[in-house]
Coordinates of N, CA, C and O in Angstrom, one line a residue:
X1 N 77.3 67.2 291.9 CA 77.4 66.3 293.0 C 76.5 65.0 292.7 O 75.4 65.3 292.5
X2 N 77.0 63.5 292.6 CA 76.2 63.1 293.0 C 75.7 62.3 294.0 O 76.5 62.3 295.0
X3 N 74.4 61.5 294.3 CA 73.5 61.3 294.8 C 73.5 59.9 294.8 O 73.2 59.4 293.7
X4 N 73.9 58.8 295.8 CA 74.2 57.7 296.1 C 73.2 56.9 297.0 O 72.9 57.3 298.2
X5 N 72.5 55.5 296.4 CA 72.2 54.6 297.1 C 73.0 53.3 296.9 O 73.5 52.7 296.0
X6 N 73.0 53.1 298.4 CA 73.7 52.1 299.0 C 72.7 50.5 299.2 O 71.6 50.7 299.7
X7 N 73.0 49.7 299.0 CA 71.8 48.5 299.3 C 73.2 47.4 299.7 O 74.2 47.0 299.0
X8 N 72.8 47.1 300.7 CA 72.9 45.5 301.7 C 72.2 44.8 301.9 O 71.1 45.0 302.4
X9 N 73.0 43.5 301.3 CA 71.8 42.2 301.3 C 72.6 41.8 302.3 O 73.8 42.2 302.4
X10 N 72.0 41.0 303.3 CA 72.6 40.1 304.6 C 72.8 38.4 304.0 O 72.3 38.1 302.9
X11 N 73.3 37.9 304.5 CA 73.6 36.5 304.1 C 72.3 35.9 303.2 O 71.4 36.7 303.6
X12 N 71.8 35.2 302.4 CA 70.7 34.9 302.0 C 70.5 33.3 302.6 O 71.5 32.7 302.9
X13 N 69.7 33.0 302.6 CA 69.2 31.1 303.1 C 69.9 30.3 301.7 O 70.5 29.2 301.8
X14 N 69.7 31.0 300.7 CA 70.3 30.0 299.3 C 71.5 30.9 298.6 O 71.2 31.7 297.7
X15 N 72.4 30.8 298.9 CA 73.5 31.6 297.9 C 72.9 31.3 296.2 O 72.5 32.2 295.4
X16 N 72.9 30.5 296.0 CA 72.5 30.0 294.3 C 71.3 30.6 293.7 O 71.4 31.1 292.6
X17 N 70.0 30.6 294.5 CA 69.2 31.6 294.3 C 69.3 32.4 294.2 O 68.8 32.9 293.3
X18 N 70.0 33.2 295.3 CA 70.2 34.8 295.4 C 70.9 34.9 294.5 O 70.9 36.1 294.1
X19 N 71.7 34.1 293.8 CA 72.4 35.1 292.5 C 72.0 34.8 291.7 O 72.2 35.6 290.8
X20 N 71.3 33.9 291.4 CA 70.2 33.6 289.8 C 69.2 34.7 290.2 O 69.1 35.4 289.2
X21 N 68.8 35.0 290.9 CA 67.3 36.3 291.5 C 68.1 37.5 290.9 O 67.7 38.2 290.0
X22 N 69.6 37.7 291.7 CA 69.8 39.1 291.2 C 70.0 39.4 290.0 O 69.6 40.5 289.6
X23 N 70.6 38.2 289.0 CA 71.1 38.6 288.0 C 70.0 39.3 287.0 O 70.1 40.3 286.2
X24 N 68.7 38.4 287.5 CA 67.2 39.1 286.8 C 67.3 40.6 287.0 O 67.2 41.4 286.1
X25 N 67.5 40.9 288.9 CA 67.3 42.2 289.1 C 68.4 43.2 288.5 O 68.1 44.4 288.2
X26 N 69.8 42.5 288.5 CA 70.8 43.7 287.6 C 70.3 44.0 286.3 O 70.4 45.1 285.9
X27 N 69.7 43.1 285.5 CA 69.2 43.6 284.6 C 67.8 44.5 284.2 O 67.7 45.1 283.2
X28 N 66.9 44.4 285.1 CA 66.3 45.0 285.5 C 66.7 46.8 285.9 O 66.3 47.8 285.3
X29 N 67.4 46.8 286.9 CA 67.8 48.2 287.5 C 68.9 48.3 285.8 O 69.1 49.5 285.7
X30 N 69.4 47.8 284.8 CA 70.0 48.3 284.0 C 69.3 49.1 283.3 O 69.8 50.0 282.6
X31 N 67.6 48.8 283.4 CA 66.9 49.8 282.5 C 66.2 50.7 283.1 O 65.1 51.1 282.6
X32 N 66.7 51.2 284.3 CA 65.8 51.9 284.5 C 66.9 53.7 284.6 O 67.9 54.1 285.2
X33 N 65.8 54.2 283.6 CA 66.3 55.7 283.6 C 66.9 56.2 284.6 O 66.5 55.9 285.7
X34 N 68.2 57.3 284.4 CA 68.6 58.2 285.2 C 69.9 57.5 286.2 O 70.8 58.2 286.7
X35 N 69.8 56.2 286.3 CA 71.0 55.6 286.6 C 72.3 55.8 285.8 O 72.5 55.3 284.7
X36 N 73.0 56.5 286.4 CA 74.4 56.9 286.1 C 75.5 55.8 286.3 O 76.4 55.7 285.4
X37 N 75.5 55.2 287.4 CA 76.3 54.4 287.7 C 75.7 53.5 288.3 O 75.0 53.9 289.2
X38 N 75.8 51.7 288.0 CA 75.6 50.2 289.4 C 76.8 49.5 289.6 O 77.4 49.0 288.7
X39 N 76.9 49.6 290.7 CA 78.4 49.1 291.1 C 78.0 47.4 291.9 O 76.8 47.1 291.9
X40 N 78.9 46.4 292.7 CA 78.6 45.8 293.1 C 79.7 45.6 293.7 O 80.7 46.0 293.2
X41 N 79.7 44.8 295.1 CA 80.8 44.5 296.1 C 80.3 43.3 296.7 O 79.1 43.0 296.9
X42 N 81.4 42.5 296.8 CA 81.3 41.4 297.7 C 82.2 41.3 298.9 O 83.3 40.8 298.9
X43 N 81.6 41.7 300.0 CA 82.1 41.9 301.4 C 83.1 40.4 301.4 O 82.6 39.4 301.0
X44 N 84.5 40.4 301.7 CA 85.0 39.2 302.4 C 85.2 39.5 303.4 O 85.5 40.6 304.0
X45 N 85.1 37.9 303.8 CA 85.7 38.2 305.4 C 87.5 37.5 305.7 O 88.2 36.7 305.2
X46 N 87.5 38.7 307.2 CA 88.8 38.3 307.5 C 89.4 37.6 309.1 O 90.3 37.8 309.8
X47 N 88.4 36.7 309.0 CA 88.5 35.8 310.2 C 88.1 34.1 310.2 O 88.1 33.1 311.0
X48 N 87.5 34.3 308.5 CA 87.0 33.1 308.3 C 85.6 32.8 308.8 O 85.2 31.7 308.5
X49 N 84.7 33.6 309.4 CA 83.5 33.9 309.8 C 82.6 35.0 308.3 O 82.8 36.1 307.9
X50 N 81.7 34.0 307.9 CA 81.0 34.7 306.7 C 80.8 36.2 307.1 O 80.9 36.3 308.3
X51 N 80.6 37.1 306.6 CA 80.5 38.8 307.1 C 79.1 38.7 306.8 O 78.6 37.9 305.9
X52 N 78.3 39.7 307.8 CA 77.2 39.8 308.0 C 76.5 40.1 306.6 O 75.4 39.4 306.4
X53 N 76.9 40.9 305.5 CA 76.8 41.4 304.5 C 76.9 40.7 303.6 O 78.0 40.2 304.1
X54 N 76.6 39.8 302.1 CA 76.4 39.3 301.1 C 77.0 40.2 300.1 O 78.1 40.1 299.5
X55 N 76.0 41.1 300.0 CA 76.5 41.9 298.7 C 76.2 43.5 298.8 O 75.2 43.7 299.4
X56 N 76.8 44.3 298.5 CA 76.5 45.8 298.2 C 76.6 46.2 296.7 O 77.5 46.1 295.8
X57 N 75.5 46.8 296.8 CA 75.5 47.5 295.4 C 74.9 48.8 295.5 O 73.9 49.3 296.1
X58 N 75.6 49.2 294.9 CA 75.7 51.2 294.9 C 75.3 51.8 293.5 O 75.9 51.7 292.5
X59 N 74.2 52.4 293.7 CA 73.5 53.4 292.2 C 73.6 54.4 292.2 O 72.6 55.0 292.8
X60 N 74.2 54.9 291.8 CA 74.2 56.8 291.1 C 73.3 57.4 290.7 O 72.3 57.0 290.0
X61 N 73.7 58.5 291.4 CA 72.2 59.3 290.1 C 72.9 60.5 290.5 O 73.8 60.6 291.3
X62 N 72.2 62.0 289.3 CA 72.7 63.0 289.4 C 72.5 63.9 290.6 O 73.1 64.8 291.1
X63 N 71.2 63.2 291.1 CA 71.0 64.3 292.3 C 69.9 63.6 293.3 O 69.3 62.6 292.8
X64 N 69.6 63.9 294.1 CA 68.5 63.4 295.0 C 67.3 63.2 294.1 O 66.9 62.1 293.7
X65 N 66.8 64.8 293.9 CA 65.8 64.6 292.8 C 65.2 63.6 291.1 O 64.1 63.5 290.5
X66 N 66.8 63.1 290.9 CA 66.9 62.6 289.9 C 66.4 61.0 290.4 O 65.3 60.5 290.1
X67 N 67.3 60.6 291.1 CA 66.7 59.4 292.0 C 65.4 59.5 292.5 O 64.8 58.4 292.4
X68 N 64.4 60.5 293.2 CA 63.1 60.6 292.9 C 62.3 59.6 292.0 O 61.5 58.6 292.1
X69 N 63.0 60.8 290.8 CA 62.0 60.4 289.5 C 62.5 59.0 289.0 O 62.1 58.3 288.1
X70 N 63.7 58.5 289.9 CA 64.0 57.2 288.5 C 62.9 56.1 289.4 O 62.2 55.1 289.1
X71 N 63.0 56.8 290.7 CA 62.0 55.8 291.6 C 60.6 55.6 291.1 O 60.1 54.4 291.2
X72 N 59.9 56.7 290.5 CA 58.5 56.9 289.9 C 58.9 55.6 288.7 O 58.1 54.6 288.7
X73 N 59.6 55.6 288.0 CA 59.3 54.4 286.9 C 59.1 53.0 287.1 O 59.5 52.2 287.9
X74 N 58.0 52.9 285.9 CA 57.7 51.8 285.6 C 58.9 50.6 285.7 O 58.5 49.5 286.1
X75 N 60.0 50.8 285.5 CA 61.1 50.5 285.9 C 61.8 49.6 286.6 O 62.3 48.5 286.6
X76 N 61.6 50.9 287.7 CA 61.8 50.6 289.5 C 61.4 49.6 289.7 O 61.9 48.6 290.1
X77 N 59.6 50.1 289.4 CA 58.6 49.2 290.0 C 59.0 47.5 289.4 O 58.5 46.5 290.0
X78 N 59.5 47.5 288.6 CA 60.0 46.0 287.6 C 60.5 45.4 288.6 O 60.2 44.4 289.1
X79 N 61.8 46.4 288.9 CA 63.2 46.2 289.3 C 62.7 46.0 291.1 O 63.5 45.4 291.9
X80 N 61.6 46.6 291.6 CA 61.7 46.2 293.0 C 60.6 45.4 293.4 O 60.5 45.1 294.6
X81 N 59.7 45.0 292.6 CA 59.0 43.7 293.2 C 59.8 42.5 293.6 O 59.4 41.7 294.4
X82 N 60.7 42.4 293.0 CA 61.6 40.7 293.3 C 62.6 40.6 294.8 O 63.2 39.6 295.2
X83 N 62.5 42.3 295.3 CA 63.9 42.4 296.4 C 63.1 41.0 297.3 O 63.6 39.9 297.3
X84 N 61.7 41.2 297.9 CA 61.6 40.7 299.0 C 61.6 39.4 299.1 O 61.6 38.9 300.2
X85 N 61.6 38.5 298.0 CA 62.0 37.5 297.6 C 63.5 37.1 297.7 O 64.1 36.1 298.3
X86 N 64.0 38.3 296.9 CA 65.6 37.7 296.9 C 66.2 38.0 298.1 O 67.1 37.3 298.5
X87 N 65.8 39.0 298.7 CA 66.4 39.2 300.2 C 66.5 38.9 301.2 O 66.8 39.7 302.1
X88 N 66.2 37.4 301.3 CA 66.3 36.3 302.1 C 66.8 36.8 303.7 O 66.3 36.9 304.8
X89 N 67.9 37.0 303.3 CA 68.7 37.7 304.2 C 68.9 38.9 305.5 O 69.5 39.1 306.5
X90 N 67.7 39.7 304.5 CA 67.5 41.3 305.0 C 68.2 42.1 303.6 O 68.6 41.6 302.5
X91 N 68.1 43.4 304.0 CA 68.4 44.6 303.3 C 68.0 45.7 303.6 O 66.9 45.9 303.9
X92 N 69.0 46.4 303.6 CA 68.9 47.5 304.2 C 69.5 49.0 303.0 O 70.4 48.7 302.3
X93 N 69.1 50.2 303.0 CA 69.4 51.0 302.0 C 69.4 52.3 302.8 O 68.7 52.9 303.6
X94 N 70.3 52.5 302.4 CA 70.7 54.2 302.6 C 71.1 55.3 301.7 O 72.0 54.9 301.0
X95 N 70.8 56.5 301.4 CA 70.6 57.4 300.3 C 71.8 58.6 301.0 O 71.8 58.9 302.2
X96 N 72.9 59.2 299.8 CA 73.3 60.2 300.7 C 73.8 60.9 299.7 O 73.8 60.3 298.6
X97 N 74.2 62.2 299.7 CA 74.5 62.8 298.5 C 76.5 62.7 298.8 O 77.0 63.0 299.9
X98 N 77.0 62.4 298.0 CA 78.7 62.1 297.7 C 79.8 63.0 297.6 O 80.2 63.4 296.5
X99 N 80.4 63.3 298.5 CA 81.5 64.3 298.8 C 82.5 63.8 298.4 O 82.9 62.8 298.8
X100 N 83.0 64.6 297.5 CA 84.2 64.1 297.4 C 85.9 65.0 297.7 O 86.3 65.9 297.1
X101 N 86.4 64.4 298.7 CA 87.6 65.4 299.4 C 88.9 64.4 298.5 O 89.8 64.1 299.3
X102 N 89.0 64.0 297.6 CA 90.3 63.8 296.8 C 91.1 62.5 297.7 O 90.9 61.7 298.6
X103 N 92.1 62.9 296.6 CA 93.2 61.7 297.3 C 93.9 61.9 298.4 O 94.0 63.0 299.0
X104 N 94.3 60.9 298.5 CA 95.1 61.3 300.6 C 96.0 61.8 300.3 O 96.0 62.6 301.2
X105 N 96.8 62.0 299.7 CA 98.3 62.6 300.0 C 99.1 61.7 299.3 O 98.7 60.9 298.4
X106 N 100.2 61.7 299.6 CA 101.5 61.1 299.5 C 102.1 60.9 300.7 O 103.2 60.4 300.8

């Protein structure tokens, strides 16, 4: 099974910063052990009203525990001094472990 964190940034004050900031931070979270998977999403919207949300990005790990320990590294600690800076916006994070019930049908 794995073990999923979810991270939302909210709109940021400077679009151009917030992606020159993250790009440091993708690289960053690239080294840090035990990461299985970083994904990234960019919310659009469908009314023509920016969506609350900026960006999501989703990290894997094998297990709750695993994410633990990748949290203890030297790493982490690299990779998460810069959120509160870049997070202009807000952010918010949620951890959950990943079920997976298959494809819908036909």
């Amino acid at each position: 099974m794995v073990h999923r964190m979810v991270v939302q940034y909210g709109q940021p004050t400077d679009a151009a910063v917030f992606e020159e900031r993250y790009r440091e931070h993708v690289r960053l979270i690239n080294e840090v052990p035990g990461v299985l998977r970083y994904t990234l999403g960019r919310p659009t919207s469908r009314d023509g009203e920016p969506p609350a949300t900026y960006l999501v990005a989703e990290l894997d790990f094998a297990s709750a525990e695993a994410m633990a320990a990748a949290m203890r590294t030297p790493e982490w600690a690299a990779a998460g001094e810069g959120v509160p800076v870049l997070a202009t916006g807000g952010v918010s994070v949620t951890f959950f472990d990943v079920e997976d019930v298959g494809p819908r049908g036909d």
